[in-house]
């Protein structure tokens, strides 16, 4: 206990993951400058462990069935934001027809960022490739033109400026995971750093 | 990574709103300049709050330093600056972060760009350079509201005098000191051109400060031709 510390009274605080606090704004956290990717040069590629590639241009991606998830998001730097609304394509839609026995996914991005997830965490309505936030085009600083949205994991797994996903048989730690952050990143189990 | 017991052993006033806290953390491992710690406070009713703070200096045995700026209406920083007393316990974990770091073996020129309290991890780099007797050319561009808001003012003056190859340029956004050339302004292209390294010298660039500052400066640097992967950024907290 630290003598004198009271904390801020939190009456009616919602049920947040441990160690998180609510923020009304939308903080920006990333490791380098913001990449700017024009839509006509954007593409999204899923590559399987055998090297087969599935590609979508911007227009092709937009022609797929779109969903409008409203979800809570939790950043490892401790802010949480509730009830955020996005629009994009379910990863189930993108993975449909992709023939793979892989267990892992490594998301990679314009700008070079990577992050790893178990492939199962991208399935069953748990993940989207989103291009719209709060009814407007996703701004570049928040990962536009398109980013992953995997709200059940810490937000660094929701890779900004998404360019593709490599499906792999073995787990390959990504950018923050190599820099000491947890491999999986479950906010409810407070898996922030390696060893948590 | 575990929470470790720590206690306050010393504090130094940096400005009217910021103080350096010296914490003793038994068994503290080494850390790299640029890394941070999480500090956790526990209230009598068990409520806890934790925030990240950059390590301001190389470790001195079990002693580490952080510099905390009071954020008006903040939950943790006003307590650390005004309420936290010598000898009292907190919990600390770290060191955290392996990307926004400078290693003394690096030989490329270094450009540091600080906005406000973003100078803290960059000062750790300047101090580590000095401690290692490293001669790598370093330039710091430090954007700050007024002269009274400069952290480590006296030490920076001394380092510029004594540490060969270190330059510091200040950009004042609200109020400039007498004799400073120019009007108060936000850091812009001319400042980076005048006080930075050209991309051709392939410097390592570290930018730290509030999110909006980091966004603007890193866009400028990339626009000037610095490859994005050589521009490392640390964004302190919320937008704006
Ligand atoms: C990697 C990292 C390193 C950091 N290093 C340092 C450091 O060396 N020194 C330091 O003083 N701070 C540092 N910070 C910021 C620090 O972690 C806290 O965010 C800050 O002290 C405010 O906490 P608080 O509890 O007082 O305010 P909170 O109760 O969290 O916030 C109160 C209000 O202030 C706003 N706010 C919160 N943080 C900031 C901010 N940083 N700037 C502007 N407005 C804010 C909030 O949106 C809110 O409206 C660092 C942050 C990160 C992520």
PDB file of C-alpha atoms in Angstrom, chain A residues 6-153:
ATOM      1  CA  UNK A   6      -6.642   7.268  -2.814  1.00  0.00           C
ATOM      2  CA  UNK A   7      -7.084   6.883  -6.531  1.00  0.00           C
ATOM      3  CA  UNK A   8      -9.958   8.512  -8.270  1.00  0.00           C
ATOM      4  CA  UNK A   9     -13.378   7.602  -6.969  1.00  0.00           C
ATOM      5  CA  UNK A  10     -14.867   5.318  -9.600  1.00  0.00           C
ATOM      6  CA  UNK A  11     -18.555   5.117  -8.905  1.00  0.00           C
ATOM      7  CA  UNK A  12     -20.442   2.968 -11.356  1.00  0.00           C
ATOM      8  CA  UNK A  13     -17.250   1.994 -13.174  1.00  0.00           C
ATOM      9  CA  UNK A  14     -18.105  -0.624 -15.784  1.00  0.00           C
ATOM     10  CA  UNK A  15     -16.605  -4.056 -15.786  1.00  0.00           C
ATOM     11  CA  UNK A  16     -13.193  -3.457 -17.295  1.00  0.00           C
ATOM     12  CA  UNK A  17     -10.290  -5.902 -17.612  1.00  0.00           C
ATOM     13  CA  UNK A  18      -7.866  -5.637 -14.672  1.00  0.00           C
ATOM     14  CA  UNK A  19      -5.605  -2.577 -14.680  1.00  0.00           C
ATOM     15  CA  UNK A  20      -7.573  -0.743 -17.389  1.00  0.00           C
ATOM     16  CA  UNK A  21      -9.182   2.695 -17.202  1.00  0.00           C
ATOM     17  CA  UNK A  22     -11.804   4.229 -19.440  1.00  0.00           C
ATOM     18  CA  UNK A  23     -10.936   6.904 -21.945  1.00  0.00           C
ATOM     19  CA  UNK A  24     -13.309   8.961 -24.024  1.00  0.00           C
ATOM     20  CA  UNK A  25     -10.663   9.873 -26.622  1.00  0.00           C
ATOM     21  CA  UNK A  26      -8.902   7.574 -29.005  1.00  0.00           C
ATOM     22  CA  UNK A  27      -5.200   7.512 -28.126  1.00  0.00           C
ATOM     23  CA  UNK A  28      -2.638   6.769 -30.828  1.00  0.00           C
ATOM     24  CA  UNK A  29       0.232   4.453 -29.990  1.00  0.00           C
ATOM     25  CA  UNK A  30       2.614   3.059 -32.530  1.00  0.00           C
ATOM     26  CA  UNK A  31       6.296   2.507 -32.992  1.00  0.00           C
ATOM     27  CA  UNK A  32       7.119   4.828 -35.876  1.00  0.00           C
ATOM     28  CA  UNK A  33       5.773   7.323 -38.366  1.00  0.00           C
ATOM     29  CA  UNK A  34       2.300   6.765 -39.789  1.00  0.00           C
ATOM     30  CA  UNK A  35       2.374   5.093 -43.227  1.00  0.00           C
ATOM     31  CA  UNK A  36       0.060   6.673 -45.820  1.00  0.00           C
ATOM     32  CA  UNK A  37      -1.253   4.098 -48.280  1.00  0.00           C
ATOM     33  CA  UNK A  38      -3.475   5.241 -51.158  1.00  0.00           C
ATOM     34  CA  UNK A  39      -6.431   2.932 -51.710  1.00  0.00           C
ATOM     35  CA  UNK A  40      -5.596   2.340 -55.370  1.00  0.00           C
ATOM     36  CA  UNK A  41      -2.225   0.942 -54.280  1.00  0.00           C
ATOM     37  CA  UNK A  42      -3.610  -0.974 -51.320  1.00  0.00           C
ATOM     38  CA  UNK A  43      -3.977  -4.717 -51.378  1.00  0.00           C
ATOM     39  CA  UNK A  44      -4.539  -7.426 -48.817  1.00  0.00           C
ATOM     40  CA  UNK A  45      -2.902 -10.825 -49.232  1.00  0.00           C
ATOM     41  CA  UNK A  46      -3.420 -14.030 -47.288  1.00  0.00           C
ATOM     42  CA  UNK A  47      -0.553 -16.473 -47.889  1.00  0.00           C
ATOM     43  CA  UNK A  48      -0.790 -20.064 -46.752  1.00  0.00           C
ATOM     44  CA  UNK A  49       1.952 -22.311 -45.423  1.00  0.00           C
ATOM     45  CA  UNK A  50       2.266 -23.870 -48.897  1.00  0.00           C
ATOM     46  CA  UNK A  51       2.794 -20.466 -50.511  1.00  0.00           C
ATOM     47  CA  UNK A  52      -0.657 -20.083 -52.077  1.00  0.00           C
ATOM     48  CA  UNK A  53      -1.720 -16.435 -52.124  1.00  0.00           C
ATOM     49  CA  UNK A  54      -5.196 -14.957 -51.984  1.00  0.00           C
ATOM     50  CA  UNK A  55      -5.337 -11.278 -52.947  1.00  0.00           C
ATOM     51  CA  UNK A  56      -7.906  -8.542 -52.684  1.00  0.00           C
ATOM     52  CA  UNK A  57      -7.690  -5.075 -54.162  1.00  0.00           C
ATOM     53  CA  UNK A  58      -9.540  -2.275 -52.354  1.00  0.00           C
ATOM     54  CA  UNK A  59     -12.586  -2.616 -54.616  1.00  0.00           C
ATOM     55  CA  UNK A  60     -12.615  -6.397 -54.308  1.00  0.00           C
ATOM     56  CA  UNK A  61     -12.457  -6.162 -50.526  1.00  0.00           C
ATOM     57  CA  UNK A  62     -15.265  -3.587 -50.481  1.00  0.00           C
ATOM     58  CA  UNK A  63     -17.407  -5.867 -52.680  1.00  0.00           C
ATOM     59  CA  UNK A  64     -17.373  -8.601 -50.013  1.00  0.00           C
ATOM     60  CA  UNK A  65     -20.176  -8.780 -47.419  1.00  0.00           C
ATOM     61  CA  UNK A  66     -19.642  -6.022 -44.842  1.00  0.00           C
ATOM     62  CA  UNK A  67     -20.348  -6.139 -41.120  1.00  0.00           C
ATOM     63  CA  UNK A  68     -20.721  -3.389 -38.509  1.00  0.00           C
ATOM     64  CA  UNK A  69     -19.291  -4.690 -35.240  1.00  0.00           C
ATOM     65  CA  UNK A  70     -19.682  -2.649 -32.031  1.00  0.00           C
ATOM     66  CA  UNK A  71     -17.005  -3.777 -29.589  1.00  0.00           C
ATOM     67  CA  UNK A  72     -14.934  -2.772 -26.558  1.00  0.00           C
ATOM     68  CA  UNK A  73     -11.199  -2.301 -27.122  1.00  0.00           C
ATOM     69  CA  UNK A  74      -8.385  -2.586 -24.586  1.00  0.00           C
ATOM     70  CA  UNK A  75      -4.897  -1.173 -25.096  1.00  0.00           C
ATOM     71  CA  UNK A  76      -1.936  -2.656 -23.243  1.00  0.00           C
ATOM     72  CA  UNK A  77      -1.034   0.904 -22.169  1.00  0.00           C
ATOM     73  CA  UNK A  78      -4.169   0.638 -19.973  1.00  0.00           C
ATOM     74  CA  UNK A  79      -6.865   2.607 -21.710  1.00  0.00           C
ATOM     75  CA  UNK A  80     -10.078   0.935 -22.686  1.00  0.00           C
ATOM     76  CA  UNK A  81     -12.755   2.313 -24.896  1.00  0.00           C
ATOM     77  CA  UNK A  82     -16.248   0.882 -24.830  1.00  0.00           C
ATOM     78  CA  UNK A  83     -18.808   0.500 -27.589  1.00  0.00           C
ATOM     79  CA  UNK A  84     -16.660   1.454 -30.576  1.00  0.00           C
ATOM     80  CA  UNK A  85     -18.337   0.917 -33.933  1.00  0.00           C
ATOM     81  CA  UNK A  86     -16.463  -0.186 -37.041  1.00  0.00           C
ATOM     82  CA  UNK A  87     -17.274  -1.428 -40.502  1.00  0.00           C
ATOM     83  CA  UNK A  88     -15.408  -4.068 -42.430  1.00  0.00           C
ATOM     84  CA  UNK A  89     -15.124  -7.643 -43.585  1.00  0.00           C
ATOM     85  CA  UNK A  90     -15.146 -10.590 -41.192  1.00  0.00           C
ATOM     86  CA  UNK A  91     -11.973 -12.666 -41.278  1.00  0.00           C
ATOM     87  CA  UNK A  92     -14.327 -15.649 -41.668  1.00  0.00           C
ATOM     88  CA  UNK A  93     -15.283 -14.228 -45.057  1.00  0.00           C
ATOM     89  CA  UNK A  94     -11.647 -13.727 -46.081  1.00  0.00           C
ATOM     90  CA  UNK A  95     -10.551 -17.145 -44.809  1.00  0.00           C
ATOM     91  CA  UNK A  96     -13.475 -18.906 -46.468  1.00  0.00           C
ATOM     92  CA  UNK A  97     -11.978 -20.884 -49.342  1.00  0.00           C
ATOM     93  CA  UNK A  98      -8.418 -20.554 -48.033  1.00  0.00           C
ATOM     94  CA  UNK A  99      -7.094 -24.095 -47.745  1.00  0.00           C
ATOM     95  CA  UNK A 100      -4.686 -24.298 -44.831  1.00  0.00           C
ATOM     96  CA  UNK A 101      -3.624 -26.566 -41.992  1.00  0.00           C
ATOM     97  CA  UNK A 102      -1.797 -23.718 -40.239  1.00  0.00           C
ATOM     98  CA  UNK A 103      -2.347 -22.993 -36.556  1.00  0.00           C
ATOM     99  CA  UNK A 104      -0.837 -19.499 -36.519  1.00  0.00           C
ATOM    100  CA  UNK A 105      -1.217 -16.212 -38.307  1.00  0.00           C
ATOM    101  CA  UNK A 106       1.374 -13.464 -38.647  1.00  0.00           C
ATOM    102  CA  UNK A 107      -0.251 -10.192 -39.643  1.00  0.00           C
ATOM    103  CA  UNK A 108       2.038  -7.844 -41.560  1.00  0.00           C
ATOM    104  CA  UNK A 109       1.596  -4.220 -42.398  1.00  0.00           C
ATOM    105  CA  UNK A 110       2.535  -1.301 -44.555  1.00  0.00           C
ATOM    106  CA  UNK A 111       5.410   0.211 -42.583  1.00  0.00           C
ATOM    107  CA  UNK A 112       6.780  -3.183 -41.584  1.00  0.00           C
ATOM    108  CA  UNK A 113       4.921  -3.854 -38.325  1.00  0.00           C
ATOM    109  CA  UNK A 114       4.014  -7.462 -37.587  1.00  0.00           C
ATOM    110  CA  UNK A 115       1.971  -9.237 -34.916  1.00  0.00           C
ATOM    111  CA  UNK A 116       1.166 -12.894 -34.345  1.00  0.00           C
ATOM    112  CA  UNK A 117      -2.060 -14.622 -33.319  1.00  0.00           C
ATOM    113  CA  UNK A 118      -3.372 -18.155 -33.198  1.00  0.00           C
ATOM    114  CA  UNK A 119      -5.420 -18.635 -36.379  1.00  0.00           C
ATOM    115  CA  UNK A 120      -8.418 -19.737 -34.274  1.00  0.00           C
ATOM    116  CA  UNK A 121      -8.536 -16.233 -32.789  1.00  0.00           C
ATOM    117  CA  UNK A 122      -9.281 -14.824 -36.233  1.00  0.00           C
ATOM    118  CA  UNK A 123     -12.231 -17.175 -36.824  1.00  0.00           C
ATOM    119  CA  UNK A 124     -15.819 -17.528 -35.620  1.00  0.00           C
ATOM    120  CA  UNK A 125     -16.824 -13.887 -35.704  1.00  0.00           C
ATOM    121  CA  UNK A 126     -13.929 -12.732 -33.532  1.00  0.00           C
ATOM    122  CA  UNK A 127     -11.962 -10.635 -36.051  1.00  0.00           C
ATOM    123  CA  UNK A 128     -12.463  -8.175 -38.892  1.00  0.00           C
ATOM    124  CA  UNK A 129     -10.521  -6.233 -41.492  1.00  0.00           C
ATOM    125  CA  UNK A 130     -12.025  -2.774 -40.912  1.00  0.00           C
ATOM    126  CA  UNK A 131     -11.925   0.422 -42.958  1.00  0.00           C
ATOM    127  CA  UNK A 132     -14.479   2.605 -41.158  1.00  0.00           C
ATOM    128  CA  UNK A 133     -14.554   3.939 -37.609  1.00  0.00           C
ATOM    129  CA  UNK A 134     -17.609   5.679 -36.167  1.00  0.00           C
ATOM    130  CA  UNK A 135     -19.131   6.034 -39.609  1.00  0.00           C
ATOM    131  CA  UNK A 136     -16.126   7.744 -41.232  1.00  0.00           C
ATOM    132  CA  UNK A 137     -13.109   6.510 -43.198  1.00  0.00           C
ATOM    133  CA  UNK A 138     -10.502   5.136 -40.826  1.00  0.00           C
ATOM    134  CA  UNK A 139      -7.849   7.891 -40.409  1.00  0.00           C
ATOM    135  CA  UNK A 140      -4.254   6.928 -41.246  1.00  0.00           C
ATOM    136  CA  UNK A 141      -3.100   7.434 -37.640  1.00  0.00           C
ATOM    137  CA  UNK A 142      -5.586   4.807 -36.532  1.00  0.00           C
ATOM    138  CA  UNK A 143      -4.440   2.363 -39.197  1.00  0.00           C
ATOM    139  CA  UNK A 144      -6.328   3.462 -42.293  1.00  0.00           C
ATOM    140  CA  UNK A 145      -7.009   2.626 -44.990  1.00  0.00           C
ATOM    141  CA  UNK A 146      -7.628  -0.727 -43.249  1.00  0.00           C
ATOM    142  CA  UNK A 147      -6.605  -2.467 -40.045  1.00  0.00           C
ATOM    143  CA  UNK A 148      -7.335  -5.661 -38.221  1.00  0.00           C
ATOM    144  CA  UNK A 149      -9.847  -5.568 -35.390  1.00  0.00           C
ATOM    145  CA  UNK A 150      -9.423  -8.381 -32.866  1.00  0.00           C
ATOM    146  CA  UNK A 151     -11.156  -6.889 -29.836  1.00  0.00           C
ATOM    147  CA  UNK A 152     -10.777  -9.842 -27.466  1.00  0.00           C
ATOM    148  CA  UNK A 153      -6.980  -9.370 -27.408  1.00  0.00           C
TER     149      UNK A 153
END
